Short mmCIF file of C-alpha atoms in Angstrom, two decimals:
data_model
loop_
_atom_site.label_atom_id
_atom_site.label_comp_id
_atom_site.label_asym_id
_atom_site.label_seq_id
_atom_site.Cartn_x
_atom_site.Cartn_y
_atom_site.Cartn_z
CA MET A 1409 98.20 135.34 112.37
CA ALA A 1410 100.75 137.69 110.75
CA ALA A 1411 103.52 135.90 112.39
CA MET A 1412 102.20 132.54 111.23
CA ALA A 1413 101.87 133.93 107.76
CA GLY A 1414 105.53 135.05 107.80
CA SER A 1415 106.74 131.79 109.12
CA VAL A 1416 104.95 129.84 106.47
CA LEU A 1417 106.51 132.25 103.77
CA LEU A 1418 109.81 131.82 105.18
CA ALA A 1419 109.55 127.94 105.14
CA PHE A 1420 108.36 128.20 101.51
CA LEU A 1421 111.36 130.29 100.50
CA MET A 1422 113.79 128.23 102.14
CA ILE A 1423 112.46 124.97 100.34
CA PHE A 1424 112.51 126.94 97.18
CA THR A 1425 116.22 128.29 97.66
CA ILE A 1426 117.39 124.68 98.55
CA LEU A 1427 115.62 123.06 95.74
CA SER A 1428 116.68 125.38 93.04
CA SER A 1429 120.21 126.13 94.22
CA SER A 1430 122.04 123.47 92.07
CA VAL A 1431 119.80 123.18 88.94
CA SER A 1432 122.09 125.20 86.74
CA SER A 1433 125.00 123.16 87.59
CA LEU A 1434 123.71 119.85 86.14
CA SER A 1435 124.97 118.62 82.94
CA LEU A 1436 124.39 115.69 80.65
CA ASN A 1437 128.37 115.47 80.14
CA TYR A 1438 129.36 116.31 83.87
CA TYR A 1439 131.37 112.97 84.26
CA ASP A 1440 132.81 112.78 80.78
CA LYS A 1441 136.35 113.45 81.88
CA THR A 1442 136.34 112.08 85.39
CA CYS A 1443 134.10 108.92 85.26
CA PRO A 1444 132.86 108.51 81.52
CA ASN A 1445 131.51 104.94 81.68
CA PHE A 1446 130.01 104.50 85.14
CA GLU A 1447 126.41 104.65 84.03
CA SER A 1448 126.67 101.04 82.74
CA ALA A 1449 127.68 100.03 86.41
CA VAL A 1450 124.45 101.54 87.58
CA THR A 1451 122.46 99.71 84.94
CA ASN A 1452 124.13 96.55 85.59
CA ALA A 1453 123.20 96.67 89.32
CA VAL A 1454 119.58 97.47 88.56
CA LYS A 1455 119.29 94.52 86.15
CA LYS A 1456 120.96 92.11 88.56
CA ALA A 1457 118.56 93.02 91.32
CA MET A 1458 115.71 92.91 88.92
CA LYS A 1459 116.46 89.22 88.04
CA ASN A 1460 115.89 88.21 91.91
CA ASP A 1461 113.17 90.72 92.70
CA ARG A 1462 110.57 92.00 90.44
CA THR A 1463 109.46 94.96 92.76
CA VAL A 1464 112.78 96.59 92.59
CA PRO A 1465 111.82 98.96 89.83
CA ALA A 1466 108.87 100.09 91.80
CA ALA A 1467 111.07 100.67 94.91
CA ILE A 1468 113.74 102.55 93.07
CA LEU A 1469 111.58 104.92 91.58
CA ARG A 1470 109.55 105.59 94.77
CA MET A 1471 112.75 106.06 96.78
CA HIS A 1472 113.92 108.75 94.06
CA PHE A 1473 110.81 110.41 94.49
CA HIS A 1474 110.78 110.42 98.39
CA ASP A 1475 114.33 111.78 98.09
CA CYS A 1476 113.82 114.64 95.92
CA PHE A 1477 110.81 115.80 97.78
CA ILE A 1478 112.80 116.39 100.76
CA ARG A 1479 115.61 118.72 100.62
CA GLY A 1480 115.88 118.18 96.82
CA CYS A 1481 117.60 114.87 95.25
CA ASP A 1482 120.48 114.98 97.52
CA ALA A 1483 120.47 110.91 98.52
CA SER A 1484 119.45 111.99 102.08
CA VAL A 1485 116.82 109.22 102.01
CA LEU A 1486 119.82 106.71 101.93
CA LEU A 1487 121.47 107.80 105.24
CA LYS A 1488 121.01 105.49 108.16
CA SER A 1489 119.71 106.63 111.58
CA THR A 1490 122.26 107.14 114.29
CA LYS A 1491 121.84 107.31 117.96
CA LYS A 1492 121.50 111.22 117.86
CA ASN A 1493 119.40 111.46 114.74
CA VAL A 1494 116.48 109.40 113.19
CA ALA A 1495 116.98 109.67 109.47
CA GLU A 1496 114.44 109.95 106.72
CA LYS A 1497 114.31 106.30 105.79
CA ASP A 1498 112.83 105.75 109.35
CA GLY A 1499 110.17 108.44 108.96
CA PRO A 1500 106.42 107.08 108.83
CA PRO A 1501 105.95 107.39 105.06
CA ASN A 1502 109.18 105.75 104.28
CA VAL A 1503 109.40 102.66 106.49
CA SER A 1504 108.02 100.63 103.51
CA LEU A 1505 110.92 101.54 101.24
CA HIS A 1506 113.11 98.84 100.27
CA ALA A 1507 115.83 97.77 97.95
CA PHE A 1508 118.50 100.13 99.14
CA TYR A 1509 121.26 97.39 98.59
CA VAL A 1510 120.74 98.19 94.88
CA ILE A 1511 122.30 101.63 95.21
CA ASP A 1512 124.74 100.41 97.53
CA HIS A 1513 125.94 97.82 95.12
CA ALA A 1514 126.08 100.18 92.13
CA LYS A 1515 127.97 102.71 94.37
CA GLU A 1516 130.43 100.06 95.25
CA ALA A 1517 131.02 99.14 91.64
CA VAL A 1518 131.40 102.95 90.39
CA GLU A 1519 133.67 103.58 93.35
CA LYS A 1520 136.07 100.85 92.04
CA MET A 1521 135.95 102.65 88.46
CA CYS A 1522 136.30 106.22 90.06
CA PRO A 1523 137.02 106.63 93.68
CA GLY A 1524 135.10 109.57 95.38
CA VAL A 1525 133.86 111.29 92.05
CA VAL A 1526 130.22 110.20 91.51
CA SER A 1527 127.60 111.11 93.85
CA CYS A 1528 124.77 108.84 95.52
CA ALA A 1529 122.23 111.04 94.25
CA ASP A 1530 123.15 110.88 90.84
CA ILE A 1531 123.33 107.12 91.04
CA LEU A 1532 119.80 107.16 92.37
CA ALA A 1533 118.57 109.36 89.78
CA LEU A 1534 120.00 107.11 87.02
CA ALA A 1535 118.86 103.84 88.86
CA ALA A 1536 115.31 105.40 88.82
CA ARG A 1537 115.68 106.01 85.13
CA ASP A 1538 116.95 102.66 84.34
CA ALA A 1539 114.21 101.16 86.55
CA VAL A 1540 111.68 102.44 84.31
CA ALA A 1541 113.30 102.12 81.13
CA LEU A 1542 113.85 98.52 81.86
CA VAL A 1543 110.16 97.63 82.33
CA SER A 1544 108.52 99.96 80.06
CA ILE A 1545 105.97 98.40 77.81
CA SER A 1546 106.10 99.35 74.04
CA ARG A 1547 109.43 101.17 74.37
CA GLY A 1548 108.12 103.41 76.98
CA PRO A 1549 109.97 106.34 78.40
CA ASN A 1550 113.51 106.71 78.69
CA TRP A 1551 115.47 109.91 79.08
CA ALA A 1552 119.08 111.48 79.55
CA VAL A 1553 119.59 112.23 83.05
CA PRO A 1554 121.52 115.61 83.77
CA LYS A 1555 124.34 114.91 86.24
CA GLY A 1556 126.29 116.80 88.92
CA ARG A 1557 124.02 116.46 92.06
CA LYS A 1558 125.78 116.32 95.37
CA ASP A 1559 125.04 114.54 98.44
CA GLY A 1560 123.31 116.16 101.61
CA ARG A 1561 124.42 115.59 105.13
CA ILE A 1562 121.04 116.34 106.74
CA SER A 1563 118.35 113.43 107.04
CA LYS A 1564 115.48 113.87 109.49
CA ALA A 1565 112.58 111.59 109.93
CA SER A 1566 110.33 114.67 111.00
CA GLU A 1567 110.89 116.15 107.45
CA THR A 1568 109.19 113.25 105.92
CA ARG A 1569 105.65 114.75 106.77
CA GLN A 1570 106.39 117.16 103.79
CA LEU A 1571 105.86 114.24 101.43
CA PRO A 1572 102.42 114.30 99.76
CA ALA A 1573 100.03 111.81 101.24
CA PRO A 1574 97.62 109.12 99.64
CA VAL A 1575 94.78 111.12 101.38
CA PHE A 1576 95.58 114.43 99.86
CA ASN A 1577 92.92 116.38 97.90
CA ILE A 1578 93.86 118.16 94.71
CA SER A 1579 94.61 121.49 96.49
CA GLN A 1580 97.20 120.00 98.80
CA LEU A 1581 98.65 118.00 95.95
CA GLN A 1582 98.95 121.12 93.92
CA GLN A 1583 100.65 123.01 96.74
CA SER A 1584 103.11 120.26 97.65
CA PHE A 1585 104.17 120.29 93.88
CA SER A 1586 104.20 123.79 93.34
CA GLN A 1587 106.53 124.46 96.33
CA ARG A 1588 109.07 122.33 94.57
CA GLY A 1589 108.64 124.26 91.23
CA LEU A 1590 106.33 121.44 89.70
CA SER A 1591 103.40 122.23 87.72
CA LEU A 1592 99.80 120.37 87.48
CA GLU A 1593 101.01 118.62 84.40
CA ASP A 1594 104.05 117.33 86.36
CA LEU A 1595 101.51 116.17 89.23
CA VAL A 1596 99.45 114.27 86.75
CA ALA A 1597 102.53 112.66 84.68
CA LEU A 1598 104.34 111.73 87.87
CA SER A 1599 101.34 110.22 89.41
CA GLY A 1600 101.83 107.59 86.51
CA GLY A 1601 104.56 106.30 88.39
CA HIS A 1602 101.98 104.46 90.45
CA THR A 1603 101.50 101.99 87.45
CA LEU A 1604 104.62 100.17 89.20
CA GLY A 1605 103.34 100.61 92.76
CA PHE A 1606 101.97 98.45 95.50
CA ALA A 1607 99.66 99.90 98.36
CA HIS A 1608 99.33 98.57 101.87
CA CYS A 1609 95.80 98.40 103.20
CA SER A 1610 96.54 101.35 105.59
CA SER A 1611 97.06 103.85 102.64
CA PHE A 1612 93.44 103.22 101.19
CA GLN A 1613 91.49 102.08 104.10
CA ASN A 1614 89.66 105.35 104.42
CA ARG A 1615 88.01 104.75 101.04
CA ILE A 1616 86.63 101.06 101.67
CA HIS A 1617 85.58 101.38 105.33
CA ASN A 1618 83.93 103.86 107.30
CA PHE A 1619 84.39 106.57 104.29
CA SER A 1620 81.95 109.08 106.04
CA ALA A 1621 79.31 109.32 108.58
CA THR A 1622 76.65 107.93 106.06
CA VAL A 1623 78.51 106.07 103.51
CA ASP A 1624 80.88 103.11 104.05
CA VAL A 1625 82.52 102.92 100.60
CA ASP A 1626 83.81 105.49 98.42
CA SER A 1627 81.07 106.14 95.87
CA THR A 1628 83.60 107.05 93.20
CA LEU A 1629 85.14 103.48 93.28
CA SER A 1630 83.81 100.74 91.00
CA PRO A 1631 81.51 98.60 93.11
CA SER A 1632 83.23 95.27 92.24
CA PHE A 1633 86.57 96.87 92.52
CA ALA A 1634 85.76 98.17 95.98
CA ALA A 1635 84.24 94.67 96.97
CA ASN A 1636 87.70 93.22 96.03
CA LEU A 1637 89.79 95.72 98.14
CA ARG A 1638 87.58 95.11 101.12
CA ARG A 1639 88.10 91.24 100.67
CA ILE A 1640 91.78 91.94 100.69
CA CYS A 1641 91.74 94.56 103.55
CA PRO A 1642 88.99 93.74 105.80
CA LEU A 1643 88.06 96.36 108.46
CA GLN A 1644 90.18 94.44 111.21
CA ASN A 1645 92.94 93.56 109.01
CA LYS A 1646 95.85 91.89 110.78
CA ALA A 1647 97.96 90.80 107.84
CA LYS A 1648 101.08 93.13 108.01
CA ASN A 1649 101.88 92.98 104.14
CA ALA A 1650 98.23 92.86 102.79
CA GLY A 1651 97.39 95.28 100.11
CA SER A 1652 96.86 95.89 96.29
CA THR A 1653 99.03 96.64 93.14
CA MET A 1654 98.12 100.04 91.81
CA ASP A 1655 96.95 98.70 88.38
CA SER A 1656 96.31 95.39 86.70
CA THR A 1657 99.86 95.36 84.90
CA THR A 1658 101.82 95.09 88.02
CA PHE A 1659 105.43 94.78 86.67
CA GLY A 1660 105.20 96.83 83.36
CA PHE A 1661 105.55 100.58 83.07
CA ASP A 1662 102.72 101.79 80.92
CA ASN A 1663 99.34 103.98 80.82
CA VAL A 1664 97.00 101.50 82.49
CA TYR A 1665 97.01 103.46 85.96
CA TYR A 1666 95.20 106.15 83.95
CA LYS A 1667 92.69 103.89 82.31
CA MET A 1668 91.80 102.38 85.59
CA LEU A 1669 91.41 105.76 87.38
CA LEU A 1670 88.87 106.62 84.66
CA GLY A 1671 87.13 103.29 85.30
CA GLY A 1672 86.73 103.89 89.15
CA LYS A 1673 89.73 101.67 89.98
CA SER A 1674 91.90 103.88 91.50
CA ILE A 1675 93.58 103.13 94.94
CA PHE A 1676 94.50 106.26 96.74
CA SER A 1677 92.35 109.16 97.55
CA SER A 1678 95.12 111.58 95.98
CA ASP A 1679 94.74 109.35 92.70
CA GLN A 1680 90.78 110.04 92.58
CA ALA A 1681 91.65 113.69 93.49
CA LEU A 1682 93.23 114.17 90.07
CA LEU A 1683 89.56 113.90 88.70
CA THR A 1684 88.29 116.62 90.51
CA ASN A 1685 90.17 119.36 88.77
CA PRO A 1686 89.25 119.86 85.29
CA LYS A 1687 92.78 120.47 83.73
CA ALA A 1688 93.96 117.60 85.71
CA LYS A 1689 91.27 115.33 84.49
CA ALA A 1690 91.82 116.26 80.98
CA LEU A 1691 95.51 115.28 81.30
CA VAL A 1692 94.49 112.10 82.83
CA GLN A 1693 92.32 111.52 79.63
CA LYS A 1694 94.81 112.52 77.22
CA PHE A 1695 97.53 109.91 78.99
CA ALA A 1696 94.87 107.09 79.18
CA ALA A 1697 94.30 107.61 75.36
CA SER A 1698 98.14 107.73 74.52
CA GLU A 1699 100.98 105.81 76.04
CA ALA A 1700 103.23 107.78 73.89
CA GLU A 1701 102.09 111.19 75.26
CA PHE A 1702 102.22 109.74 78.81
CA GLY A 1703 105.79 108.56 78.22
CA LYS A 1704 106.89 111.84 76.75
CA ALA A 1705 105.29 113.99 79.69
CA PHE A 1706 106.75 111.50 82.64
CA ALA A 1707 110.42 111.59 81.21
CA ALA A 1708 110.07 115.46 81.03
CA SER A 1709 108.79 115.57 84.39
CA MET A 1710 111.16 113.31 85.90
CA VAL A 1711 114.14 115.27 84.53
CA LYS A 1712 112.51 118.48 85.99
CA MET A 1713 111.94 116.79 89.33
CA SER A 1714 115.31 115.11 89.67
CA SER A 1715 117.30 118.55 88.86
CA LEU A 1716 116.08 119.90 92.18
CA THR A 1717 119.05 119.36 94.51
CA GLY A 1718 120.63 120.90 97.41
CA GLY A 1719 123.49 118.58 98.52
CA GLN A 1720 127.02 119.57 99.30
CA GLU A 1721 129.50 116.58 98.92
CA VAL A 1722 130.08 113.26 97.38
CA ARG A 1723 129.78 110.53 99.86
CA LEU A 1724 132.03 107.25 99.80
CA ASP A 1725 129.44 105.36 101.39
CA CYS A 1726 125.57 106.21 100.49
CA LYS A 1727 124.66 105.24 104.11
CA VAL A 1728 126.62 107.29 106.21
CA VAL A 1729 128.11 110.87 106.62
CA ARG A 1730 131.76 110.91 107.49
#
């Protein structure tokens, strides 16, 4: 037991060291002398992709989150698998990630401006900011992104088990976030990113079928909402892409997610878990009541999360390590 406790502590210390190693090196003016105008190229790549695919903002935001939670924001989620290694993007929680081409196109444009200068990790962080800002309702969150991240060389599908799962309870969520230096408020604020999300049936099947030995449906769900989810996702669902949007304003970034959560219309068990902690519930109520308060908290938490990085280099191609 002592050996196990020691190994858990060592793992935590390794994660914390990796994630905090480069925070102090980030700067808002990091590229002022080496590539001062590259941010416009990233914004243009996101805008262009959004014209053809309205799911791009949600995809980019989720991609950035999944990148940051594994070894920090080092663009390791962008690396392709090889014959000798299965990369993060092919790990079970990441197989539904898409829109990698947006980052590739942005990188290509930036490389033409400033070869070998701007990291893929910085491009992904900026693209996530742009994705939110471009679809925000009522002039929602926007923030200045500190830059100077480096790209990582290690990407392992096995490490994606570290990502918080949709079935996590509040204790598991808090542990996952605290290991990365993120607070309870960060947890609640970043959960609001689900306002842009889409969930496949498999991620919430546990709430609408065989919830427990005595109850078929999670009683915290609104009956009519649960009935609709069961219609979309029957017990023997065979439709590969069946699922539900995370809130009713599918393509707009706002605080409707929190309002629906309070109304018994959350999708994941992990969403509902926010209401099982008094402090988290109070934050949910605060963000549901004020879109401005949510936007401010979300922006601050995104800067905090995206400042955790552990990369070592600038990749010329975001997909491969040379």
